[in-house]
């Protein structure tokens, strides 16, 4: 049982100022390790080197908390319908308090795959012709960080070369991502560490293997036997898991399929608050620094909200949550399934 | 409780006649113009918002077999409720395969399986290159910092065809983007930074012929000529080619206009409003009412 820790203990064990960290999930909608980020903000670590694609709710908190020093990202927002631009992050960037390196989703995913399979670099075509490859916009080089002194930072952002094997034109070679710590949020983890994720997997498997130390936060710790009855549904084997943290609702306000839905109301509130630095500071004071622990935070969120977000065991999402201007209709079959053009 | 037979019967009762101006919202016209870009055999990679409305409507009407990919890892989901984003659990309902970004960007996109990309952007240049990174100021001190590429630059360069849905404004239809996130038919050849045709920069790769084929704005529909330059194909009802040209800061070619963008039919509007987005997640809450005669069938 040596891998199981409390949230507070796990953050204290794995995070220090300047550590490089990758986080899983996808935007504000899917399995973002928010509780872990929340605890990082509370413990106040600085200058983290954050290597991610799109974990927006966690990013939002760490931008507001001022915890990041380098941010390598391919999509920086915190929810798609409700708002696109994370103003706290934009402010840090403008004030020169955070170095921001732009990538494309494909590039970041391929970099993480290279890290995961132990390859030093990988070839990918896109986006040849884009300003992402403009040497003037290599922010980490401009900041003098590509001098080889930090083993987590490659000496070049990319190299464009001709395909030497098949003569297939130009290709971009990008370096592997090598985060020291990876954090993903799963529905279930076995007591030895076997990871079961339901729903889309984003970059979580790549992150799990690319990092040196993996923390898996989860909705529930279950027995290994249960997960070994259908091992084809497990994403990460126990040998790659260092720390397990059971933290119910640990991805809130992002969603966890079959457990709870995303809380569009809170994400909209963040969007409103972020326009005023004082308002967001107050929110952080009350909701991040104030609560005794994560359970205390959930208590503040309240049972009504948590019940409204509870996901259907059948579809994996909530049918009771009002997301748009009208309530969700009661539907049990998708209309476009097995349609023939002549039927309409 | 709705079953498919009832829904189909209802749709078939709605006349498929062209709606009068005033009976539809501009966003509906745009979503339906986008849906016409989808062929039945397309494998479509779509982003959130109007692009999603376009493909979901196409799957209910003109292209039921079209396969939809969401970049988060979802292939051919058949949603009952419109997803709030590409990573919403609603998007994965009944999908053929559920994976992650390696699946979508690697196995599907770079492997060459994606035939149509559906995207939007903050600004577009006359060769169809798009900026979703920043506007105003400079890169290190931007006035408006947007999200950055996401899958835009991957999909826009490696899907066989790409259609962009854009807001028509002088500062958004421009000669050259301040930052080219997603290259169009002309782009930079790094490391020199020379401005060259995409076909030259990407020569020899499997994606040299891939690129933008259409733009749907709130004023018209655009195509690209042999040189990769954007021209106006149709104007939305009530809009003149000159007005579109005034809302472009490059010299827009309006010599090839074929007429008016087709207006939606009442049946299409019904599908978009009541099947695709009844929750009004992306459609505006106040839409024009159905005219008498149609309204009775809808409410029956």
Coordinates of C-alpha atoms in Angstrom, one line a residue:
Chain A
X1 CA 0.0 0.0 0.0
X2 CA 3.1 2.2 -0.2
X3 CA 1.9 4.1 -3.2
X4 CA -1.2 5.6 -1.6
X5 CA -1.0 9.1 -0.3
X6 CA -3.2 12.0 0.7
X7 CA -3.5 14.9 -1.8
X8 CA -1.4 17.2 0.5
X9 CA 1.3 14.6 0.9
X10 CA 1.5 13.8 -2.8
X11 CA 2.0 17.4 -3.8
X12 CA 4.6 17.9 -1.0
X13 CA 6.4 14.7 -2.1
X14 CA 6.5 15.4 -5.9
X15 CA 6.4 19.2 -6.4
X16 CA 9.2 21.7 -5.7
X17 CA 9.9 25.1 -7.2
X18 CA 10.9 24.8 -10.8
X19 CA 9.9 21.2 -11.3
X20 CA 8.7 20.3 -14.8
X21 CA 5.2 18.9 -14.8
X22 CA 2.7 17.6 -17.4
X23 CA -1.0 17.2 -16.7
X24 CA -3.7 15.1 -18.4
X25 CA -7.3 15.5 -19.4
X26 CA -8.8 17.6 -22.1
X27 CA -9.9 21.3 -21.6
X28 CA -12.6 22.0 -18.9
X29 CA -14.6 19.0 -20.2
X30 CA -12.7 15.9 -19.4
X31 CA -10.6 14.6 -16.4
X32 CA -8.5 17.6 -15.7
X33 CA -6.5 16.9 -12.5
X34 CA -7.9 20.1 -10.8
X35 CA -7.6 19.0 -7.2
X36 CA -3.9 18.4 -7.6
X37 CA -3.4 21.9 -9.2
X38 CA -5.5 23.4 -6.5
X39 CA -3.2 21.9 -3.9
X40 CA -0.1 23.1 -5.8
X41 CA -1.5 26.7 -5.6
X42 CA -2.3 26.3 -1.9
X43 CA 1.3 25.1 -1.1
X44 CA 2.6 28.0 -3.2
X45 CA 5.3 26.4 -5.4
X46 CA 6.8 28.8 -8.0
X47 CA 8.4 28.7 -11.5
X48 CA 7.0 25.4 -12.5
X49 CA 7.9 24.3 -16.0
X50 CA 4.5 23.2 -17.4
X51 CA 4.4 21.0 -20.5
X52 CA 0.8 20.5 -21.6
X53 CA -1.8 20.5 -24.4
X54 CA -5.0 21.7 -22.9
X55 CA -5.7 21.1 -19.2
X56 CA -7.6 24.3 -18.8
X57 CA -9.2 24.3 -15.4
X58 CA -5.9 23.3 -13.7
X59 CA -4.1 25.9 -15.8
X60 CA -6.6 28.6 -14.9
X61 CA -5.9 28.0 -11.1
X62 CA -2.1 28.0 -11.6
X63 CA -2.2 31.1 -13.7
X64 CA -4.3 32.9 -11.1
X65 CA -2.0 31.5 -8.4
X66 CA 1.1 32.7 -10.3
X67 CA 2.8 29.3 -10.0
X68 CA 4.1 28.8 -13.6
X69 CA 7.5 30.0 -14.9
X70 CA 7.6 28.3 -18.3
X71 CA 4.4 27.2 -20.0
X72 CA 4.7 25.0 -23.1
X73 CA 1.3 24.7 -24.6
X74 CA -0.7 24.0 -27.7
X75 CA -4.1 25.4 -26.6
X76 CA -4.4 27.8 -23.8
X77 CA -8.0 28.5 -22.8
X78 CA -10.3 27.1 -20.1
X79 CA -13.4 25.8 -21.7
X80 CA -14.6 26.3 -25.2
X81 CA -18.2 27.4 -25.3
X82 CA -17.9 29.6 -22.3
X83 CA -14.7 31.5 -22.8
X84 CA -11.6 31.1 -24.8
X85 CA -8.9 33.3 -23.4
X86 CA -7.4 32.9 -20.0
X87 CA -6.8 36.5 -19.1
X88 CA -4.6 35.8 -16.1
X89 CA -2.2 33.8 -18.3
X90 CA -2.3 36.5 -21.0
X91 CA -1.4 39.1 -18.3
X92 CA 1.6 37.0 -17.0
X93 CA 2.8 36.7 -20.6
X94 CA 2.5 40.5 -21.2
X95 CA 4.2 41.3 -18.0
X96 CA 7.1 38.9 -18.9
X97 CA 6.4 36.9 -15.7
X98 CA 5.9 33.6 -17.6
X99 CA 7.7 32.3 -20.7
X100 CA 5.1 30.9 -23.1
X101 CA 6.1 28.5 -25.9
X102 CA 3.5 27.9 -28.7
X103 CA 3.1 24.4 -30.2
X104 CA 0.4 22.7 -32.2
X105 CA -1.7 19.9 -30.7
X106 CA -0.2 17.3 -33.0
X107 CA 3.3 18.5 -32.1
X108 CA 2.7 18.3 -28.4
X109 CA 1.1 14.9 -28.7
X110 CA 3.9 13.5 -30.8
X111 CA 6.5 15.0 -28.4
X112 CA 4.8 13.3 -25.5
X113 CA 4.7 10.0 -27.5
X114 CA 8.4 10.2 -28.2
X115 CA 9.0 10.8 -24.4
X116 CA 6.7 7.9 -23.6
X117 CA 8.5 5.4 -25.9
X118 CA 11.9 6.6 -25.0
X119 CA 12.7 8.1 -28.4
X120 CA 14.8 11.2 -28.3
X121 CA 12.8 12.9 -31.1
X122 CA 10.1 12.3 -33.6
X123 CA 9.1 13.5 -37.1
X124 CA 5.8 15.2 -37.8
X125 CA 4.8 17.2 -40.9
X126 CA 2.5 19.9 -39.4
X127 CA 2.5 22.8 -39.4
X128 CA 5.2 23.5 -42.0
X129 CA 4.8 27.1 -43.1
X130 CA 3.4 28.3 -39.7
X131 CA 4.7 31.0 -37.4
X132 CA 5.0 28.3 -34.8
X133 CA 8.3 27.6 -36.5
X134 CA 9.4 31.2 -36.7
X135 CA 12.8 31.4 -35.0
X136 CA 11.9 34.9 -33.7
X137 CA 9.1 33.2 -31.7
X138 CA 11.2 30.6 -30.0
X139 CA 10.4 32.0 -26.6
X140 CA 12.6 29.6 -24.6
X141 CA 15.6 30.3 -26.8
X142 CA 15.1 34.0 -26.6
X143 CA 15.1 33.6 -22.8
X144 CA 18.5 31.8 -23.0
X145 CA 17.0 28.5 -21.8
X146 CA 18.1 26.3 -24.7
X147 CA 21.8 26.2 -23.6
X148 CA 21.8 22.6 -22.6
X149 CA 22.0 23.3 -18.9
X150 CA 18.5 22.0 -18.0
X151 CA 18.1 18.3 -18.9
X152 CA 14.3 18.9 -19.4
X153 CA 14.8 21.6 -22.0
X154 CA 16.0 20.6 -25.5
X155 CA 18.7 22.6 -27.2
X156 CA 16.5 23.3 -30.2
X157 CA 12.7 23.7 -30.4
X158 CA 12.7 21.8 -33.7
X159 CA 14.7 21.0 -36.8
X160 CA 13.4 21.0 -40.3
X161 CA 15.0 18.4 -42.5
X162 CA 14.5 16.5 -45.7
X163 CA 13.1 13.1 -45.3
X164 CA 16.4 11.0 -45.7
X165 CA 14.7 7.7 -46.2
X166 CA 11.9 8.0 -48.7
X167 CA 12.6 11.4 -50.1
X168 CA 9.3 12.6 -49.0
X169 CA 9.9 16.3 -48.8
X170 CA 10.5 18.3 -45.7
X171 CA 9.6 17.2 -42.2
X172 CA 9.8 18.8 -38.8
X173 CA 11.7 16.9 -36.2
X174 CA 10.6 17.7 -32.6
X175 CA 12.3 16.8 -29.4
X176 CA 10.7 14.4 -26.9
X177 CA 8.9 15.9 -23.9
X178 CA 10.6 14.9 -20.7
X179 CA 8.5 16.1 -17.7
X180 CA 9.8 15.1 -14.3
X181 CA 6.3 14.7 -12.9
X182 CA 3.1 13.6 -14.7
X183 CA -0.3 13.9 -13.2
X184 CA -3.5 12.3 -14.6
X185 CA -6.9 11.9 -13.2
X186 CA -8.7 8.5 -13.6
X187 CA -12.0 7.0 -12.6
X188 CA -10.5 3.9 -10.9
X189 CA -7.0 2.9 -9.8
X190 CA -6.3 -0.6 -8.4
X191 CA -4.5 -0.7 -5.1
X192 CA -1.3 -1.7 -6.9
X193 CA -1.7 1.2 -9.3
X194 CA -3.4 -0.3 -12.4
X195 CA -5.2 2.6 -14.1
X196 CA -8.7 2.4 -15.6
X197 CA -9.9 5.4 -17.6
X198 CA -13.4 5.5 -19.1
X199 CA -14.1 7.8 -22.0
X200 CA -11.6 9.4 -24.3
X201 CA -8.0 9.2 -23.1
X202 CA -6.5 12.5 -24.5
X203 CA -2.7 12.3 -24.0
X204 CA -2.8 10.6 -20.6
X205 CA -1.1 7.4 -21.6
X206 CA 1.7 9.3 -23.3
X207 CA 2.1 11.6 -20.3
X208 CA 2.1 8.6 -17.9
X209 CA 5.1 7.0 -19.7
X210 CA 6.9 10.3 -20.7
X211 CA 7.3 11.5 -17.1
X212 CA 9.8 10.2 -14.5
X213 CA 7.3 10.1 -11.6
X214 CA 3.6 9.5 -12.2
X215 CA 0.9 10.6 -9.8
X216 CA -2.6 9.3 -10.5
X217 CA -5.5 11.0 -8.7
X218 CA -8.7 9.1 -8.9
X219 CA -12.4 9.0 -8.0
X220 CA -11.9 5.6 -6.3
X221 CA -9.2 3.1 -5.4
X222 CA -10.5 -0.4 -6.1
X223 CA -9.0 -3.9 -5.8
X224 CA -6.6 -5.0 -8.4
X225 CA -8.7 -8.1 -8.9
X226 CA -11.6 -6.1 -10.2
X227 CA -9.5 -4.3 -12.9
X228 CA -7.8 -7.6 -13.9
X229 CA -11.0 -9.2 -15.0
X230 CA -11.0 -7.1 -18.2
X231 CA -7.4 -5.9 -18.5
X232 CA -7.9 -4.7 -22.1
X233 CA -9.8 -1.7 -20.6
X234 CA -6.8 -0.6 -18.5
X235 CA -4.7 2.3 -19.8
X236 CA -1.6 2.4 -17.6
X237 CA 0.0 -0.6 -15.9
X238 CA 0.9 -0.5 -12.2
X239 CA 4.6 -0.6 -12.8
X240 CA 4.6 2.9 -14.1
X241 CA 2.5 4.4 -11.3
X242 CA 4.4 6.0 -8.4
X243 CA 1.7 7.6 -6.3
X244 CA -2.1 7.0 -6.0
X245 CA -4.4 9.6 -4.5
X246 CA -8.0 9.0 -3.9
X247 CA -9.8 12.3 -4.3
X248 CA -13.5 12.2 -5.1
X249 CA -14.7 14.9 -7.5
X250 CA -11.0 15.5 -8.0
X251 CA -11.4 16.9 -11.5
X252 CA -14.3 19.3 -10.6
X253 CA -15.3 21.6 -12.3
X254 CA -14.1 19.5 -15.4
X255 CA -16.1 16.4 -16.0
X256 CA -15.3 12.7 -15.4
X257 CA -17.3 10.4 -17.6
X258 CA -19.7 8.1 -15.7
X259 CA -19.1 10.0 -12.5
X260 CA -20.0 13.7 -13.0
X261 CA -20.4 16.3 -15.7
X262 CA -18.5 19.5 -16.2
X263 CA -19.8 22.5 -14.3
X264 CA -20.4 25.1 -16.9
X265 CA -21.8 27.6 -14.3
X266 CA -18.5 27.7 -12.4
X267 CA -16.5 28.0 -15.7
X268 CA -18.7 30.9 -16.7
X269 CA -18.2 32.5 -13.3
X270 CA -14.4 32.2 -13.7
X271 CA -14.8 33.9 -17.1
X272 CA -16.7 36.8 -15.6
X273 CA -14.3 37.1 -12.6
X274 CA -11.1 37.0 -14.5
X275 CA -11.8 40.4 -16.1
X276 CA -11.2 41.9 -12.7
X277 CA -8.0 41.0 -10.9
X278 CA -9.4 41.9 -7.5
X279 CA -12.5 39.7 -8.0
X280 CA -10.4 36.7 -9.0
X281 CA -8.1 37.3 -6.0
X282 CA -11.1 37.2 -3.7
X283 CA -12.4 34.1 -5.3
X284 CA -9.0 32.4 -4.9
X285 CA -8.9 33.5 -1.2
X286 CA -12.4 32.0 -0.5
X287 CA -12.3 28.9 -2.6
X288 CA -8.6 27.9 -2.9
X289 CA -6.7 29.2 0.1
X290 CA -9.7 29.3 2.5
X291 CA -11.0 25.7 2.7
X292 CA -9.4 23.2 5.2
X293 CA -9.0 20.6 2.5
X294 CA -10.6 19.3 -0.8
X295 CA -13.6 17.8 1.0
X296 CA -14.2 21.2 2.7
X297 CA -14.1 22.8 -0.7
X298 CA -16.7 20.3 -2.0
X299 CA -18.8 21.1 1.0
X300 CA -18.8 24.7 -0.1
X301 CA -19.7 23.7 -3.6
X302 CA -22.8 22.0 -2.0
X303 CA -24.7 18.8 -2.4
X304 CA -27.3 20.3 -4.8
X305 CA -24.7 21.1 -7.3
X306 CA -22.9 17.8 -7.0
X307 CA -26.1 15.9 -7.4
X308 CA -27.1 18.0 -10.5
X309 CA -23.8 17.1 -12.1
X310 CA -24.0 13.4 -11.3
X311 CA -23.5 11.5 -14.5
X312 CA -25.9 8.8 -15.9
X313 CA -24.4 5.3 -15.5
X314 CA -25.7 4.7 -19.0
X315 CA -24.5 7.7 -21.0
X316 CA -21.7 8.9 -18.8
X317 CA -23.0 12.5 -18.6
X318 CA -25.7 14.3 -16.7
X319 CA -29.2 14.7 -18.2
X320 CA -30.2 17.2 -15.6
X321 CA -27.7 19.9 -16.0
X322 CA -28.8 23.0 -17.9
X323 CA -26.0 23.9 -20.2
X324 CA -27.6 26.2 -22.9
X325 CA -30.5 28.4 -22.8
X326 CA -33.0 25.5 -22.9
X327 CA -33.0 22.3 -20.8
X328 CA -31.7 19.1 -22.2
X329 CA -34.4 17.2 -24.2
X330 CA -35.2 13.6 -23.1
X331 CA -33.7 11.6 -26.0
X332 CA -32.6 8.0 -25.9
X333 CA -31.4 7.3 -29.4
X334 CA -29.1 9.6 -31.4
X335 CA -31.0 10.8 -34.5
X336 CA -28.2 10.5 -37.0
X337 CA -27.4 6.9 -36.2
X338 CA -28.1 4.5 -39.1
X339 CA -29.9 7.1 -41.2
X340 CA -30.3 6.8 -44.9
X341 CA -30.1 9.8 -47.1
X342 CA -33.5 9.0 -48.7
X343 CA -35.3 8.9 -45.4
X344 CA -35.3 12.7 -45.1
Chain B
X1 CA -39.8 10.2 -25.4
X2 CA -38.8 10.3 -29.0
X3 CA -38.0 7.3 -31.1
X4 CA -36.4 7.6 -34.5
X5 CA -39.4 6.7 -36.5
X6 CA -41.5 9.4 -34.9
X7 CA -38.8 12.0 -35.5
X8 CA -38.4 11.0 -39.2
X9 CA -42.2 11.1 -39.7
X10 CA -42.2 14.6 -38.2
X11 CA -39.3 15.8 -40.3
X12 CA -41.0 14.5 -43.4
X13 CA -44.1 16.5 -42.6
X14 CA -42.1 19.7 -42.6
X15 CA -42.2 21.1 -46.2
X16 CA -38.7 21.2 -47.8
X17 CA -39.4 24.7 -49.2
X18 CA -37.0 27.6 -49.2
X19 CA -37.5 29.8 -46.2
X20 CA -38.3 33.5 -46.7
X21 CA -35.8 36.1 -45.6
X22 CA -36.7 37.0 -42.0
X23 CA -37.6 33.4 -41.2
X24 CA -34.0 32.4 -40.4
X25 CA -31.1 33.8 -38.4
X26 CA -27.8 34.6 -40.1
X27 CA -26.0 31.9 -37.9
X28 CA -28.5 29.3 -39.3
X29 CA -27.7 30.3 -42.8
X30 CA -24.0 30.0 -42.1
X31 CA -24.3 26.6 -40.4
X32 CA -26.3 25.3 -43.3
X33 CA -24.0 26.7 -45.9
X34 CA -21.2 24.9 -44.0
X35 CA -23.3 21.7 -43.9
X36 CA -23.5 21.7 -47.7
X37 CA -19.7 21.4 -47.9
X38 CA -19.9 17.9 -46.4
X39 CA -20.1 14.9 -48.8
X40 CA -21.5 11.6 -47.8
X41 CA -18.1 9.9 -48.0
X42 CA -16.2 12.5 -46.0
X43 CA -14.2 11.9 -42.9
X44 CA -14.6 15.2 -41.1
X45 CA -12.4 16.8 -38.4
X46 CA -14.5 19.5 -36.7
X47 CA -14.0 22.2 -34.1
X48 CA -16.5 23.5 -31.5
X49 CA -19.3 25.9 -32.4
X50 CA -20.6 26.7 -35.8
X51 CA -18.3 24.0 -37.5
X52 CA -20.0 21.5 -35.2
X53 CA -23.5 22.6 -36.1
X54 CA -22.6 22.4 -39.8
X55 CA -21.4 18.8 -39.7
X56 CA -24.1 17.5 -37.2
X57 CA -26.8 19.0 -39.5
X58 CA -25.2 17.4 -42.5
X59 CA -25.3 14.0 -40.8
X60 CA -29.0 14.4 -40.3
X61 CA -29.7 15.6 -43.9
X62 CA -27.3 15.5 -46.9
X63 CA -24.5 13.3 -45.5
X64 CA -25.7 10.7 -43.0
X65 CA -22.7 8.5 -43.6
X66 CA -20.1 11.2 -43.1
X67 CA -17.7 10.3 -40.3
X68 CA -16.9 12.9 -37.6
X69 CA -13.7 13.0 -35.7
X70 CA -13.2 15.2 -32.7
X71 CA -9.6 16.0 -31.9
X72 CA -9.7 14.8 -28.3
X73 CA -9.9 11.2 -29.5
X74 CA -13.4 10.4 -30.8
X75 CA -14.3 8.7 -34.1
X76 CA -17.8 8.6 -35.4
X77 CA -19.7 9.5 -32.2
X78 CA -23.4 9.8 -32.7
X79 CA -24.5 12.3 -30.1
X80 CA -28.0 12.5 -28.7
X81 CA -27.2 15.9 -27.1
X82 CA -25.0 18.5 -28.7
X83 CA -21.5 18.4 -27.2
X84 CA -20.3 21.6 -25.5
X85 CA -16.9 20.9 -26.8
X86 CA -14.8 18.4 -28.6
X87 CA -14.0 16.6 -25.3
X88 CA -17.5 16.5 -23.9
X89 CA -18.6 13.0 -23.0
X90 CA -21.7 13.7 -25.1
X91 CA -19.4 13.7 -28.2
X92 CA -18.3 10.1 -27.6
X93 CA -21.7 8.5 -27.4
X94 CA -21.9 5.5 -29.7
X95 CA -18.5 6.2 -31.2
X96 CA -16.8 3.5 -33.2
X97 CA -13.5 3.9 -31.4
X98 CA -12.4 6.1 -28.5
X99 CA -8.8 7.0 -28.0
X100 CA -6.7 10.1 -27.6
X101 CA -4.7 12.7 -29.5
X102 CA -2.3 10.1 -30.9
X103 CA -5.3 8.5 -32.6
X104 CA -6.7 11.6 -34.1
X105 CA -3.5 13.5 -35.0
X106 CA -1.4 10.5 -35.8
X107 CA -3.4 7.4 -36.9
X108 CA -6.1 9.4 -38.6
X109 CA -4.8 12.8 -39.6
X110 CA -1.1 12.3 -40.5
X111 CA -2.0 8.9 -41.9
X112 CA -4.0 10.8 -44.4
X113 CA -7.5 9.6 -43.6
X114 CA -9.2 13.0 -43.0
X115 CA -10.9 14.5 -46.1
X116 CA -12.4 17.6 -44.6
X117 CA -11.5 20.0 -41.8
X118 CA -14.0 22.4 -40.4
X119 CA -12.4 25.3 -38.5
X120 CA -12.7 28.9 -37.5
X121 CA -10.2 31.6 -36.7
X122 CA -9.6 35.2 -35.5
X123 CA -8.3 36.4 -38.9
X124 CA -7.7 35.0 -42.4
X125 CA -5.4 36.1 -45.2
X126 CA -6.2 36.2 -48.8
X127 CA -4.6 32.7 -49.3
X128 CA -6.7 31.2 -46.6
X129 CA -4.0 31.3 -43.9
X130 CA -5.5 31.7 -40.4
X131 CA -4.4 33.3 -37.1
X132 CA -5.7 32.0 -33.8
X133 CA -2.7 33.1 -31.8
X134 CA -2.8 36.9 -31.1
X135 CA -4.0 40.2 -32.6
X136 CA -2.5 43.6 -31.9
X137 CA 0.8 44.5 -30.1
X138 CA 3.5 42.0 -30.8
X139 CA 4.1 38.3 -30.1
X140 CA 5.7 38.9 -26.8
X141 CA 3.4 41.7 -25.7
X142 CA 0.1 40.9 -27.4
X143 CA -3.0 43.1 -27.1
X144 CA -5.4 40.2 -27.6
X145 CA -3.9 36.8 -26.8
X146 CA -6.0 33.9 -28.1
X147 CA -5.7 30.2 -27.4
X148 CA -3.0 29.4 -29.9
X149 CA -3.2 26.6 -32.5
X150 CA -4.8 23.7 -30.8
X151 CA -5.5 21.4 -33.7
X152 CA -6.1 24.2 -36.2
X153 CA -2.7 24.2 -37.8
X154 CA -2.5 20.4 -38.0
X155 CA -6.0 19.9 -39.4
X156 CA -5.8 23.0 -41.7
X157 CA -2.6 21.7 -43.4
X158 CA -3.2 17.9 -43.4
X159 CA -6.9 17.4 -44.1
X160 CA -7.5 17.1 -47.8
X161 CA -9.9 20.1 -47.8
X162 CA -10.5 22.7 -45.2
X163 CA -13.5 25.0 -44.7
X164 CA -13.2 28.0 -42.4
X165 CA -16.1 29.7 -40.7
X166 CA -15.2 33.4 -40.1
X167 CA -16.6 36.7 -38.9
X168 CA -16.5 39.2 -41.8
X169 CA -14.7 42.4 -40.7
X170 CA -12.0 44.5 -42.4
X171 CA -9.5 43.6 -39.7
X172 CA -10.2 39.9 -40.0
X173 CA -10.0 39.5 -43.8
X174 CA -6.5 40.7 -44.4
X175 CA -3.5 40.7 -46.8
X176 CA -1.2 38.9 -44.4
X177 CA -1.8 37.7 -40.9
X178 CA 0.1 39.3 -38.1
X179 CA 0.8 35.7 -37.0
X180 CA 0.1 32.8 -39.4
X181 CA -1.0 29.9 -37.1
X182 CA -2.4 27.8 -39.9
X183 CA -0.8 28.2 -43.3
X184 CA -3.0 28.7 -46.3
X185 CA -2.0 28.3 -50.0
X186 CA 0.9 30.7 -49.5
X187 CA 3.1 30.4 -46.4
X188 CA 6.6 30.8 -44.8
X189 CA 9.4 28.6 -45.8
X190 CA 11.4 28.3 -42.6
X191 CA 14.2 28.9 -41.6
X192 CA 14.6 31.6 -44.3
X193 CA 11.0 32.8 -43.8
X194 CA 10.5 33.3 -47.6
X195 CA 6.8 33.6 -48.6
X196 CA 6.1 30.7 -50.9
X197 CA 3.2 28.6 -52.3
X198 CA 2.2 25.9 -49.8
X199 CA 2.7 23.4 -52.6
X200 CA 6.4 24.2 -52.8
X201 CA 7.0 24.3 -49.1
X202 CA 5.2 20.9 -48.7
X203 CA 6.5 19.4 -51.9
X204 CA 7.1 15.7 -51.7
X205 CA 5.0 15.2 -48.6
X206 CA 1.6 13.5 -48.7
X207 CA -0.1 16.8 -48.0
X208 CA 1.2 19.2 -50.7
X209 CA -2.3 19.4 -52.3
X210 CA -4.2 19.8 -49.0
X211 CA -5.5 23.2 -48.0
X212 CA -8.5 25.6 -47.7
X213 CA -11.2 25.2 -50.3
X214 CA -13.9 27.4 -48.8
X215 CA -14.7 30.1 -46.3
X216 CA -18.2 30.8 -45.0
X217 CA -18.5 34.2 -43.4
X218 CA -21.6 36.1 -42.2
X219 CA -21.7 37.9 -45.6
X220 CA -20.8 35.3 -48.2
X221 CA -19.1 32.1 -49.3
X222 CA -15.6 32.2 -50.7
X223 CA -13.4 29.9 -52.8
X224 CA -9.8 29.8 -53.9
X225 CA -8.5 30.1 -57.5
X226 CA -5.5 28.3 -59.1
X227 CA -3.1 30.7 -57.5
X228 CA -4.6 29.9 -54.1
X229 CA -6.2 33.4 -53.9
X230 CA -9.6 33.8 -52.3
X231 CA -12.5 35.0 -54.4
X232 CA -16.2 35.6 -53.6
X233 CA -18.5 32.9 -54.8
X234 CA -21.9 33.8 -53.4
X235 CA -23.4 36.6 -51.2
X236 CA -25.8 35.9 -48.4
X237 CA -29.3 37.3 -49.0
X238 CA -29.5 41.1 -48.9
X239 CA -25.7 41.5 -49.2
X240 CA -24.0 42.9 -52.3
X241 CA -20.5 41.9 -53.6
X242 CA -19.4 45.5 -53.1
X243 CA -20.4 45.3 -49.4
X244 CA -18.3 42.2 -48.9
X245 CA -15.4 43.8 -50.7
X246 CA -15.7 46.8 -48.3
X247 CA -15.3 44.4 -45.4
X248 CA -12.1 42.9 -46.7
X249 CA -8.8 44.8 -46.3
X250 CA -7.2 43.0 -49.3
X251 CA -8.4 43.5 -52.9
X252 CA -11.1 40.8 -53.0
X253 CA -11.9 39.3 -56.4
X254 CA -15.7 39.7 -56.9
X255 CA -15.7 39.0 -60.7
X256 CA -16.7 35.3 -60.2
X257 CA -19.8 35.7 -58.1
X258 CA -22.4 33.2 -59.1
X259 CA -25.3 34.7 -57.2
X260 CA -26.9 34.3 -53.8
X261 CA -26.0 31.8 -51.1
X262 CA -28.9 29.3 -51.0
X263 CA -31.4 30.1 -48.3
X264 CA -32.2 27.3 -45.9
X265 CA -35.4 25.3 -46.2
X266 CA -37.9 25.0 -43.4
X267 CA -37.0 21.3 -43.0
X268 CA -33.3 22.2 -42.6
X269 CA -34.2 24.8 -40.1
X270 CA -36.3 22.4 -38.2
X271 CA -33.5 19.8 -38.0
X272 CA -30.9 22.4 -36.9
X273 CA -33.2 23.9 -34.2
X274 CA -35.0 20.9 -32.9
X275 CA -32.7 18.0 -33.5
X276 CA -29.1 19.4 -33.5
X277 CA -29.2 22.2 -31.0
X278 CA -32.5 22.4 -29.1
X279 CA -30.6 23.4 -26.0
X280 CA -29.5 26.6 -27.8
X281 CA -25.9 26.0 -26.9
X282 CA -24.6 27.6 -30.1
X283 CA -27.7 28.9 -31.8
X284 CA -29.0 32.3 -30.5
X285 CA -31.9 32.0 -28.0
X286 CA -34.1 34.3 -29.9
X287 CA -34.7 32.8 -33.4
X288 CA -37.3 34.0 -35.9
X289 CA -40.6 32.0 -35.4
X290 CA -41.7 29.4 -37.9
X291 CA -44.4 30.9 -40.2
X292 CA -48.0 29.9 -39.8
X293 CA -48.6 26.5 -41.4
X294 CA -45.1 25.3 -40.4
X295 CA -45.5 26.3 -36.8
X296 CA -48.6 24.1 -36.5
X297 CA -46.8 21.0 -37.7
X298 CA -43.8 21.7 -35.4
X299 CA -46.0 22.1 -32.4
X300 CA -48.4 19.3 -33.2

